[in-house]
mmCIF file of C-alpha atoms in Angstrom:
data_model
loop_
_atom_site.group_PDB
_atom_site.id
_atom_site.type_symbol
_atom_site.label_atom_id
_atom_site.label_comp_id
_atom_site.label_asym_id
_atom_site.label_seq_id
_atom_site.Cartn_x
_atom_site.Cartn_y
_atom_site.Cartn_z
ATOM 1 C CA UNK A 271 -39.000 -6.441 58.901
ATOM 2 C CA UNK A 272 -37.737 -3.171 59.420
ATOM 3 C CA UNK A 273 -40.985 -0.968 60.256
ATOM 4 C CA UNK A 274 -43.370 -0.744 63.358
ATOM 5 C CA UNK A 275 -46.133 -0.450 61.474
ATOM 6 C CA UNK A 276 -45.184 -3.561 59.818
ATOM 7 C CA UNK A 277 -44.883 -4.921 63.018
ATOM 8 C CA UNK A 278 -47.629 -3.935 64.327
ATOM 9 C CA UNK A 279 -49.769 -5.465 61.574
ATOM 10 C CA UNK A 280 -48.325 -8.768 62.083
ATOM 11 C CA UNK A 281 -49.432 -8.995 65.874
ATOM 12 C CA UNK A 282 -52.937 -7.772 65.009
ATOM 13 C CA UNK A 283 -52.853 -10.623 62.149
ATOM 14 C CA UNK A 284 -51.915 -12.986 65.013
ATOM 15 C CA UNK A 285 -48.596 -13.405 64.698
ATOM 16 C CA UNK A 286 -46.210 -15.041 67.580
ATOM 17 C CA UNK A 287 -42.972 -13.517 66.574
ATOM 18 C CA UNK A 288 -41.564 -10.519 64.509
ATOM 19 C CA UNK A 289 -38.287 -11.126 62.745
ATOM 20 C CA UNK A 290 -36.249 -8.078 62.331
ATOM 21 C CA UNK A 291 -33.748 -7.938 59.464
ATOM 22 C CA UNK A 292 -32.406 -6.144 56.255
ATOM 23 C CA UNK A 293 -31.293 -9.566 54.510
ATOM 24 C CA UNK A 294 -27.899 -8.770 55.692
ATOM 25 C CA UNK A 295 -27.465 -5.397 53.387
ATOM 26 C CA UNK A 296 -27.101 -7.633 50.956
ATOM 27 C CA UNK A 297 -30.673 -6.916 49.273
ATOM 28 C CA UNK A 298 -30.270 -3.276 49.742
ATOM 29 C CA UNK A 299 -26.816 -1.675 51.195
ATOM 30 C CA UNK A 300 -28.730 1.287 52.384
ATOM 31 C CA UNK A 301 -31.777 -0.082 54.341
ATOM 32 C CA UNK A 302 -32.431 0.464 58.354
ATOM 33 C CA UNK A 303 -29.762 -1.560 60.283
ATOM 34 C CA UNK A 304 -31.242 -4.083 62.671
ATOM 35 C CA UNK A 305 -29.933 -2.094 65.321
ATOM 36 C CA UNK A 306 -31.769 1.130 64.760
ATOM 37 C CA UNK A 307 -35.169 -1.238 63.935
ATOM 38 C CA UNK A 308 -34.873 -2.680 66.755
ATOM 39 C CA UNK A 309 -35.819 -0.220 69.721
ATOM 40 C CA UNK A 310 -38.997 1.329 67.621
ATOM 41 C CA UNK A 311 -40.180 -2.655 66.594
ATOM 42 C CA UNK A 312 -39.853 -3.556 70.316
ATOM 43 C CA UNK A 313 -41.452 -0.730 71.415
ATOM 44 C CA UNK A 314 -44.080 -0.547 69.188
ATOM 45 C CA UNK A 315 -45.339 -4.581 69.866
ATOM 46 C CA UNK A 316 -44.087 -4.358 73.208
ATOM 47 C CA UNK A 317 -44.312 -7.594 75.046
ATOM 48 C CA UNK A 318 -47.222 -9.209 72.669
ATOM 49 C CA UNK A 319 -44.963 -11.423 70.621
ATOM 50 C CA UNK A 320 -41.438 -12.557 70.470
ATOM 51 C CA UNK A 321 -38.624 -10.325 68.613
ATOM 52 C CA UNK A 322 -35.632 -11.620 66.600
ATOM 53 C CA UNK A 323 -33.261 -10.083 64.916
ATOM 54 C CA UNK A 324 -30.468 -10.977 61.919
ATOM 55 C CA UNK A 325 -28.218 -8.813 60.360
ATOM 56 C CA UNK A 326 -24.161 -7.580 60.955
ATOM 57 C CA UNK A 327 -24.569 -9.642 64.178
ATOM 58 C CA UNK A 328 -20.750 -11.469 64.398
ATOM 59 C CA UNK A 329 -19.322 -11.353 67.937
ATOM 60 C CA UNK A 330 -20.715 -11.806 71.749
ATOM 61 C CA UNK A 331 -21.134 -7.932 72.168
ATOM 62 C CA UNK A 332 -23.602 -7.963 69.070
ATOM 63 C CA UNK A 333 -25.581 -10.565 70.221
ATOM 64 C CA UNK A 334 -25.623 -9.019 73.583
ATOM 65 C CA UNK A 335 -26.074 -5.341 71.923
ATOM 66 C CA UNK A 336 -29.480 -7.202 69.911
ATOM 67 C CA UNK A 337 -30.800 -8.312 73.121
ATOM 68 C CA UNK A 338 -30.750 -4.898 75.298
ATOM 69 C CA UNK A 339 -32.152 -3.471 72.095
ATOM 70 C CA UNK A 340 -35.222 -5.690 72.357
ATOM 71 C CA UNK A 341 -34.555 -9.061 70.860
ATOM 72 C CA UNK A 342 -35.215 -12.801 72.540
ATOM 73 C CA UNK A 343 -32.739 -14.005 70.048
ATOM 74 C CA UNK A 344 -30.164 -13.277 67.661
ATOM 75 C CA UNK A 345 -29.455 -15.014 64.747
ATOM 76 C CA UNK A 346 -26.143 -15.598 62.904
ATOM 77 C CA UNK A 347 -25.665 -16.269 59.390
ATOM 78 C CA UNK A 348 -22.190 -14.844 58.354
ATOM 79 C CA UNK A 349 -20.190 -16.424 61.341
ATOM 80 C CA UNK A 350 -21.299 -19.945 61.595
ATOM 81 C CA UNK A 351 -21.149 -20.640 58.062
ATOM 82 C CA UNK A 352 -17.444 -19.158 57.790
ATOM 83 C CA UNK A 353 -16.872 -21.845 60.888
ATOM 84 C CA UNK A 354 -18.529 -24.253 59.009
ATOM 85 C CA UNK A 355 -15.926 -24.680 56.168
ATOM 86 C CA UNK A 356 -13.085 -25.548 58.757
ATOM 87 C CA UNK A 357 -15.226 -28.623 60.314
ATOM 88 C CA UNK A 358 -16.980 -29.487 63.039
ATOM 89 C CA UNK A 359 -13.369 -28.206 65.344
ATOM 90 C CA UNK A 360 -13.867 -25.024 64.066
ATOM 91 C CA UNK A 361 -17.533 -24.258 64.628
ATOM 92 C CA UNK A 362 -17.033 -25.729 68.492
ATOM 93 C CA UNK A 363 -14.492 -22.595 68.601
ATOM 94 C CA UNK A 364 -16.448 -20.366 67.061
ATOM 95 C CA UNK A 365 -19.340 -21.120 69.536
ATOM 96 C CA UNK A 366 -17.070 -21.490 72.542
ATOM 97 C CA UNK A 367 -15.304 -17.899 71.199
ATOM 98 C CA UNK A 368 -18.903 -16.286 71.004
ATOM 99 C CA UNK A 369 -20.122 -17.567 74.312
ATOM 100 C CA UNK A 370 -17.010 -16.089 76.063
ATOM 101 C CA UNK A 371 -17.225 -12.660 73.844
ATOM 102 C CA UNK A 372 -21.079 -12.200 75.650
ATOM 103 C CA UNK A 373 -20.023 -13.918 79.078
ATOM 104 C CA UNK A 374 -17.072 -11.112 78.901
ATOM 105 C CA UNK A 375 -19.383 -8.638 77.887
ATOM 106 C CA UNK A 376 -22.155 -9.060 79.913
ATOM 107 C CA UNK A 377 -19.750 -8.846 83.146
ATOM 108 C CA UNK A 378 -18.923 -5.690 81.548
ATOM 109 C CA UNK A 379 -21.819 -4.273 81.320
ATOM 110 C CA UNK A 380 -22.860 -5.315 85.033
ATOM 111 C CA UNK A 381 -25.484 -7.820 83.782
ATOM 112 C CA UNK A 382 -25.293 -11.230 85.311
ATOM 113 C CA UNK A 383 -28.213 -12.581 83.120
ATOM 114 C CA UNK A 384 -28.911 -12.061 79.267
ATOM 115 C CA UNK A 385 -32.348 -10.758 80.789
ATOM 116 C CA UNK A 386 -30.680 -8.199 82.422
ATOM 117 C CA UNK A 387 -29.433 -6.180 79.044
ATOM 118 C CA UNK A 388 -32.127 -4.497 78.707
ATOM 119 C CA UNK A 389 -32.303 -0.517 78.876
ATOM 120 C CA UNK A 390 -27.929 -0.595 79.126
ATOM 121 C CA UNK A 391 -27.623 0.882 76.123
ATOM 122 C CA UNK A 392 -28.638 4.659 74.967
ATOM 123 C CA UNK A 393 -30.185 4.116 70.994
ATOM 124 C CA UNK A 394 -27.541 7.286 70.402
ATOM 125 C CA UNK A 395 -24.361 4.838 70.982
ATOM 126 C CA UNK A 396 -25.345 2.934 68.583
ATOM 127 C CA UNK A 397 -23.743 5.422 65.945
ATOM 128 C CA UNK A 398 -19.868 5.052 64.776
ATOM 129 C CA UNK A 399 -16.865 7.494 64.405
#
């Protein structure tokens, strides 16, 4: 889901959560990025339902980025399937590597807590060089 409306819809249709995502870019290179969905989704269902979000999300600082943005949880497809191929050793890195990429960030950022992510991030830093 990529649209507030959308969203919207889905918590008047009694809906518990709202997934965010563009199927990776895979589906469609040029839709919305999760990250610019995200704020206007969250903000249009507001506390009502639970928010997730997929999509590009591949190191601590993007799952902490999806979380100020709005989301309860981030999902990762990419990363943990890469990790997958080198055994169980490599996805225990991969999840220790992650954990210390948001611990690091989160210190970073001043935030002590996941919860505390919120509102740390302007929607205009979201753009690249």
């Amino acid at each position: 889901m990529l649209r507030p409306d959308d969203a919207r819809r889905c918590v008047q249709a009694g809906a518990a959560a709202i997934w965010v995502s563009n199927h990776g870019g895979r589906q469609l290179d040029r839709a919305v990025p999760t990250a610019h969905a995200l704020p206007p989704i969250r903000a249009a269902v507001g506390d009502e339902v639970e928010v997730y979000v997929d999509g590009g999300l591949r190191s601590g600082i993007d799952v902490m980025t999806a979380v100020a943005l709005g989301a309860r949880a981030a999902f990762l497809g990419r990363l943990p399937l890469f990790a997958l191929s080198g055994g169980e050793p490599a996805v225990v890195r991969m999840h220790d590597e992650l954990q210390a990429q948001l611990v690091e960030a989160m210190r970073l950022a001043g935030c002590r807590h996941p919860a505390d992510t919120p509102g740390i991030l302007a929607p205009g830093h979201l753009t690249g060089p």
